């Protein structure tokens, strides 16, 4: 989902910045309603609703924000109908690759938004996955990490139900903390440390995220690899060569979680585009007790907003996908209806478009451990870029 540093007002609305979107709240609610640049052809549709929009002088930022919110409230009340934008048929399906293999045609369907999610059971050896999950839990107990995985909202970074382990924070946290160099240095340490087995005699291990990167390289026609800084980025630091972004981080949720039914969100806010998008990949290691319904499972809604006009018509409701607001969460559940339900087991891989609403279902007891990275898709003829 991406320009990583500089974005226009339109990007705030239709895609967000990677700095803001890496972990769970792509475009911020306030930014959506403040940084609006109406595309050509749409302003005439709004004129009868807000006839003075082109001539009014905004004396303060607050006045401007309130006027834009009022405009979008009127537009949504007259034209909005988010439920009508839910995909049906194949585009609403979760692909299940029961052979445990990533297939090019499955990836292409997902990336072109011709499916809602891709579930690969047994992608990583299940007993090995469970062992790694237990080792990561012990790492937290030894004081080796467990920092809260912050989400970006209109109020800034806010805590979530998810903790993260590793030698570096998620990229959005590093950027907003002004510690980009620390992030890139930590990325290298993380790669090296995770390939070392915790067993005394095993030496090295195939880290699940490394396996994912290798198999994406093999499966995707144009290959896959780590995203890197651009040449422009290196001009602003002391590095001679562009540095790679992280390949993913462990995520840990402990019960009882704050959001019992899960926090519905997107990691990037904007219309779906068949030629580009941001996708998440999660490899599951430990899951809470399955007897507790969908506890720890994944819900994904096949919402398919594919045009700017459809986005504008529902902008207020869509912007709530980045707000930790209980009232708006209830409204979203009512409007979005029943989700696709995925119940992963240790070793399973799930990929989804992070522009589609999704949530990890909460639970009262137990621990959920997964490994997550992001995939930047920019067309069938381009390399997939991996980051976190």
mmCIF file with all atom_site columns, C-alpha atoms in Angstrom, residues 92-196:
data_model
loop_
_atom_site.group_PDB
_atom_site.id
_atom_site.type_symbol
_atom_site.label_atom_id
_atom_site.label_alt_id
_atom_site.label_comp_id
_atom_site.label_asym_id
_atom_site.label_entity_id
_atom_site.label_seq_id
_atom_site.pdbx_PDB_ins_code
_atom_site.Cartn_x
_atom_site.Cartn_y
_atom_site.Cartn_z
_atom_site.occupancy
_atom_site.B_iso_or_equiv
_atom_site.pdbx_formal_charge
_atom_site.auth_seq_id
_atom_site.auth_comp_id
_atom_site.auth_asym_id
_atom_site.auth_atom_id
_atom_site.pdbx_PDB_model_num
ATOM 1   C CA . UNK A 1 92  ? -15.768 -12.686 -1.821 1.00 0.00 ? 92  UNK A CA 1
ATOM 2   C CA . UNK A 1 93  ? -14.136 -16.101 -1.426 1.00 0.00 ? 93  UNK A CA 1
ATOM 3   C CA . UNK A 1 94  ? -11.265 -17.176 0.789  1.00 0.00 ? 94  UNK A CA 1
ATOM 4   C CA . UNK A 1 95  ? -8.988  -19.360 -1.332 1.00 0.00 ? 95  UNK A CA 1
ATOM 5   C CA . UNK A 1 96  ? -7.803  -22.454 0.542  1.00 0.00 ? 96  UNK A CA 1
ATOM 6   C CA . UNK A 1 97  ? -4.589  -24.044 -0.776 1.00 0.00 ? 97  UNK A CA 1
ATOM 7   C CA . UNK A 1 98  ? -4.985  -27.389 0.972  1.00 0.00 ? 98  UNK A CA 1
ATOM 8   C CA . UNK A 1 99  ? -1.666  -28.719 -0.390 1.00 0.00 ? 99  UNK A CA 1
ATOM 9   C CA . UNK A 1 100 ? 0.275   -26.151 1.694  1.00 0.00 ? 100 UNK A CA 1
ATOM 10  C CA . UNK A 1 101 ? 1.866   -24.539 -1.383 1.00 0.00 ? 101 UNK A CA 1
ATOM 11  C CA . UNK A 1 102 ? 1.811   -20.985 -2.715 1.00 0.00 ? 102 UNK A CA 1
ATOM 12  C CA . UNK A 1 103 ? 0.528   -21.077 -6.298 1.00 0.00 ? 103 UNK A CA 1
ATOM 13  C CA . UNK A 1 104 ? 0.963   -18.222 -8.827 1.00 0.00 ? 104 UNK A CA 1
ATOM 14  C CA . UNK A 1 105 ? -2.693  -18.286 -9.899 1.00 0.00 ? 105 UNK A CA 1
ATOM 15  C CA . UNK A 1 106 ? -3.879  -18.038 -6.286 1.00 0.00 ? 106 UNK A CA 1
ATOM 16  C CA . UNK A 1 107 ? -1.576  -15.072 -5.648 1.00 0.00 ? 107 UNK A CA 1
ATOM 17  C CA . UNK A 1 108 ? -2.728  -13.360 -8.845 1.00 0.00 ? 108 UNK A CA 1
ATOM 18  C CA . UNK A 1 109 ? -6.397  -13.749 -7.880 1.00 0.00 ? 109 UNK A CA 1
ATOM 19  C CA . UNK A 1 110 ? -5.743  -12.273 -4.446 1.00 0.00 ? 110 UNK A CA 1
ATOM 20  C CA . UNK A 1 111 ? -3.609  -9.370  -5.672 1.00 0.00 ? 111 UNK A CA 1
ATOM 21  C CA . UNK A 1 112 ? -6.143  -8.417  -8.370 1.00 0.00 ? 112 UNK A CA 1
ATOM 22  C CA . UNK A 1 113 ? -8.888  -8.483  -5.689 1.00 0.00 ? 113 UNK A CA 1
ATOM 23  C CA . UNK A 1 114 ? -10.595 -11.429 -7.359 1.00 0.00 ? 114 UNK A CA 1
ATOM 24  C CA . UNK A 1 115 ? -10.616 -13.120 -3.928 1.00 0.00 ? 115 UNK A CA 1
ATOM 25  C CA . UNK A 1 116 ? -10.789 -11.778 -0.378 1.00 0.00 ? 116 UNK A CA 1
ATOM 26  C CA . UNK A 1 117 ? -8.093  -13.867 1.335  1.00 0.00 ? 117 UNK A CA 1
ATOM 27  C CA . UNK A 1 118 ? -5.721  -16.787 0.786  1.00 0.00 ? 118 UNK A CA 1
ATOM 28  C CA . UNK A 1 119 ? -5.375  -19.493 3.459  1.00 0.00 ? 119 UNK A CA 1
ATOM 29  C CA . UNK A 1 120 ? -2.489  -21.984 3.151  1.00 0.00 ? 120 UNK A CA 1
ATOM 30  C CA . UNK A 1 121 ? -2.860  -24.671 5.865  1.00 0.00 ? 121 UNK A CA 1
ATOM 31  C CA . UNK A 1 122 ? 0.387   -26.341 6.911  1.00 0.00 ? 122 UNK A CA 1
ATOM 32  C CA . UNK A 1 123 ? 2.628   -23.852 5.129  1.00 0.00 ? 123 UNK A CA 1
ATOM 33  C CA . UNK A 1 124 ? 5.208   -24.345 7.895  1.00 0.00 ? 124 UNK A CA 1
ATOM 34  C CA . UNK A 1 125 ? 5.717   -27.653 9.687  1.00 0.00 ? 125 UNK A CA 1
ATOM 35  C CA . UNK A 1 126 ? 3.021   -27.530 12.444 1.00 0.00 ? 126 UNK A CA 1
ATOM 36  C CA . UNK A 1 127 ? 5.054   -29.070 15.299 1.00 0.00 ? 127 UNK A CA 1
ATOM 37  C CA . UNK A 1 128 ? 7.968   -26.758 14.460 1.00 0.00 ? 128 UNK A CA 1
ATOM 38  C CA . UNK A 1 129 ? 5.587   -23.796 14.386 1.00 0.00 ? 129 UNK A CA 1
ATOM 39  C CA . UNK A 1 130 ? 4.213   -24.684 17.821 1.00 0.00 ? 130 UNK A CA 1
ATOM 40  C CA . UNK A 1 131 ? 7.760   -25.039 19.187 1.00 0.00 ? 131 UNK A CA 1
ATOM 41  C CA . UNK A 1 132 ? 8.751   -21.619 17.855 1.00 0.00 ? 132 UNK A CA 1
ATOM 42  C CA . UNK A 1 133 ? 5.610   -20.138 19.381 1.00 0.00 ? 133 UNK A CA 1
ATOM 43  C CA . UNK A 1 134 ? 6.526   -21.481 22.800 1.00 0.00 ? 134 UNK A CA 1
ATOM 44  C CA . UNK A 1 135 ? 10.069  -20.156 22.440 1.00 0.00 ? 135 UNK A CA 1
ATOM 45  C CA . UNK A 1 136 ? 8.780   -16.675 21.628 1.00 0.00 ? 136 UNK A CA 1
ATOM 46  C CA . UNK A 1 137 ? 6.460   -16.747 24.646 1.00 0.00 ? 137 UNK A CA 1
ATOM 47  C CA . UNK A 1 138 ? 9.461   -17.630 26.820 1.00 0.00 ? 138 UNK A CA 1
ATOM 48  C CA . UNK A 1 139 ? 11.396  -14.779 25.216 1.00 0.00 ? 139 UNK A CA 1
ATOM 49  C CA . UNK A 1 140 ? 8.748   -12.368 26.442 1.00 0.00 ? 140 UNK A CA 1
ATOM 50  C CA . UNK A 1 141 ? 8.798   -13.909 29.909 1.00 0.00 ? 141 UNK A CA 1
ATOM 51  C CA . UNK A 1 142 ? 12.579  -13.471 30.071 1.00 0.00 ? 142 UNK A CA 1
ATOM 52  C CA . UNK A 1 143 ? 12.125  -9.789  29.339 1.00 0.00 ? 143 UNK A CA 1
ATOM 53  C CA . UNK A 1 144 ? 13.315  -10.030 25.764 1.00 0.00 ? 144 UNK A CA 1
ATOM 54  C CA . UNK A 1 145 ? 10.612  -7.848  24.234 1.00 0.00 ? 145 UNK A CA 1
ATOM 55  C CA . UNK A 1 146 ? 6.865   -7.633  24.202 1.00 0.00 ? 146 UNK A CA 1
ATOM 56  C CA . UNK A 1 147 ? 6.582   -3.931  23.306 1.00 0.00 ? 147 UNK A CA 1
ATOM 57  C CA . UNK A 1 148 ? 3.083   -2.844  22.382 1.00 0.00 ? 148 UNK A CA 1
ATOM 58  C CA . UNK A 1 149 ? 2.480   -2.747  18.626 1.00 0.00 ? 149 UNK A CA 1
ATOM 59  C CA . UNK A 1 150 ? 1.189   0.793   18.251 1.00 0.00 ? 150 UNK A CA 1
ATOM 60  C CA . UNK A 1 151 ? -1.482  1.727   15.733 1.00 0.00 ? 151 UNK A CA 1
ATOM 61  C CA . UNK A 1 152 ? -1.594  5.089   13.963 1.00 0.00 ? 152 UNK A CA 1
ATOM 62  C CA . UNK A 1 153 ? -4.775  7.105   14.512 1.00 0.00 ? 153 UNK A CA 1
ATOM 63  C CA . UNK A 1 154 ? -5.870  10.725  14.232 1.00 0.00 ? 154 UNK A CA 1
ATOM 64  C CA . UNK A 1 155 ? -4.722  11.129  17.824 1.00 0.00 ? 155 UNK A CA 1
ATOM 65  C CA . UNK A 1 156 ? -1.259  9.756   17.036 1.00 0.00 ? 156 UNK A CA 1
ATOM 66  C CA . UNK A 1 157 ? 0.120   6.352   18.048 1.00 0.00 ? 157 UNK A CA 1
ATOM 67  C CA . UNK A 1 158 ? -2.197  4.393   20.337 1.00 0.00 ? 158 UNK A CA 1
ATOM 68  C CA . UNK A 1 159 ? -1.716  1.060   22.101 1.00 0.00 ? 159 UNK A CA 1
ATOM 69  C CA . UNK A 1 160 ? -3.371  -2.082  20.777 1.00 0.00 ? 160 UNK A CA 1
ATOM 70  C CA . UNK A 1 161 ? -4.013  -5.678  21.871 1.00 0.00 ? 161 UNK A CA 1
ATOM 71  C CA . UNK A 1 162 ? -0.823  -6.769  20.099 1.00 0.00 ? 162 UNK A CA 1
ATOM 72  C CA . UNK A 1 163 ? 2.733   -6.894  21.401 1.00 0.00 ? 163 UNK A CA 1
ATOM 73  C CA . UNK A 1 164 ? 5.798   -7.176  19.213 1.00 0.00 ? 164 UNK A CA 1
ATOM 74  C CA . UNK A 1 165 ? 9.151   -8.888  19.671 1.00 0.00 ? 165 UNK A CA 1
ATOM 75  C CA . UNK A 1 166 ? 12.397  -8.288  17.865 1.00 0.00 ? 166 UNK A CA 1
ATOM 76  C CA . UNK A 1 167 ? 15.449  -6.124  17.406 1.00 0.00 ? 167 UNK A CA 1
ATOM 77  C CA . UNK A 1 168 ? 13.524  -3.236  15.851 1.00 0.00 ? 168 UNK A CA 1
ATOM 78  C CA . UNK A 1 169 ? 10.078  -1.662  16.152 1.00 0.00 ? 169 UNK A CA 1
ATOM 79  C CA . UNK A 1 170 ? 7.566   -1.619  13.279 1.00 0.00 ? 170 UNK A CA 1
ATOM 80  C CA . UNK A 1 171 ? 8.495   0.986   10.705 1.00 0.00 ? 171 UNK A CA 1
ATOM 81  C CA . UNK A 1 172 ? 5.620   3.359   11.518 1.00 0.00 ? 172 UNK A CA 1
ATOM 82  C CA . UNK A 1 173 ? 6.696   3.505   15.176 1.00 0.00 ? 173 UNK A CA 1
ATOM 83  C CA . UNK A 1 174 ? 10.347  4.137   14.239 1.00 0.00 ? 174 UNK A CA 1
ATOM 84  C CA . UNK A 1 175 ? 9.437   6.954   11.850 1.00 0.00 ? 175 UNK A CA 1
ATOM 85  C CA . UNK A 1 176 ? 7.118   8.735   14.264 1.00 0.00 ? 176 UNK A CA 1
ATOM 86  C CA . UNK A 1 177 ? 9.771   8.396   16.976 1.00 0.00 ? 177 UNK A CA 1
ATOM 87  C CA . UNK A 1 178 ? 12.472  9.840   14.719 1.00 0.00 ? 178 UNK A CA 1
ATOM 88  C CA . UNK A 1 179 ? 14.554  6.655   14.942 1.00 0.00 ? 179 UNK A CA 1
ATOM 89  C CA . UNK A 1 180 ? 14.785  5.487   11.333 1.00 0.00 ? 180 UNK A CA 1
ATOM 90  C CA . UNK A 1 181 ? 18.506  4.675   11.578 1.00 0.00 ? 181 UNK A CA 1
ATOM 91  C CA . UNK A 1 182 ? 17.882  2.542   14.666 1.00 0.00 ? 182 UNK A CA 1
ATOM 92  C CA . UNK A 1 183 ? 15.194  0.704   12.701 1.00 0.00 ? 183 UNK A CA 1
ATOM 93  C CA . UNK A 1 184 ? 17.494  -0.225  9.816  1.00 0.00 ? 184 UNK A CA 1
ATOM 94  C CA . UNK A 1 185 ? 20.296  -1.289  12.140 1.00 0.00 ? 185 UNK A CA 1
ATOM 95  C CA . UNK A 1 186 ? 17.846  -3.430  14.105 1.00 0.00 ? 186 UNK A CA 1
ATOM 96  C CA . UNK A 1 187 ? 16.595  -5.059  10.901 1.00 0.00 ? 187 UNK A CA 1
ATOM 97  C CA . UNK A 1 188 ? 20.025  -6.583  10.282 1.00 0.00 ? 188 UNK A CA 1
ATOM 98  C CA . UNK A 1 189 ? 20.283  -7.864  13.854 1.00 0.00 ? 189 UNK A CA 1
ATOM 99  C CA . UNK A 1 190 ? 16.810  -9.373  13.625 1.00 0.00 ? 190 UNK A CA 1
ATOM 100 C CA . UNK A 1 191 ? 17.663  -11.296 10.452 1.00 0.00 ? 191 UNK A CA 1
ATOM 101 C CA . UNK A 1 192 ? 20.808  -12.764 11.992 1.00 0.00 ? 192 UNK A CA 1
ATOM 102 C CA . UNK A 1 193 ? 19.343  -13.654 15.381 1.00 0.00 ? 193 UNK A CA 1
ATOM 103 C CA . UNK A 1 194 ? 16.205  -15.408 14.086 1.00 0.00 ? 194 UNK A CA 1
ATOM 104 C CA . UNK A 1 195 ? 18.221  -17.767 11.880 1.00 0.00 ? 195 UNK A CA 1
ATOM 105 C CA . UNK A 1 196 ? 20.087  -19.041 14.930 1.00 0.00 ? 196 UNK A CA 1
#
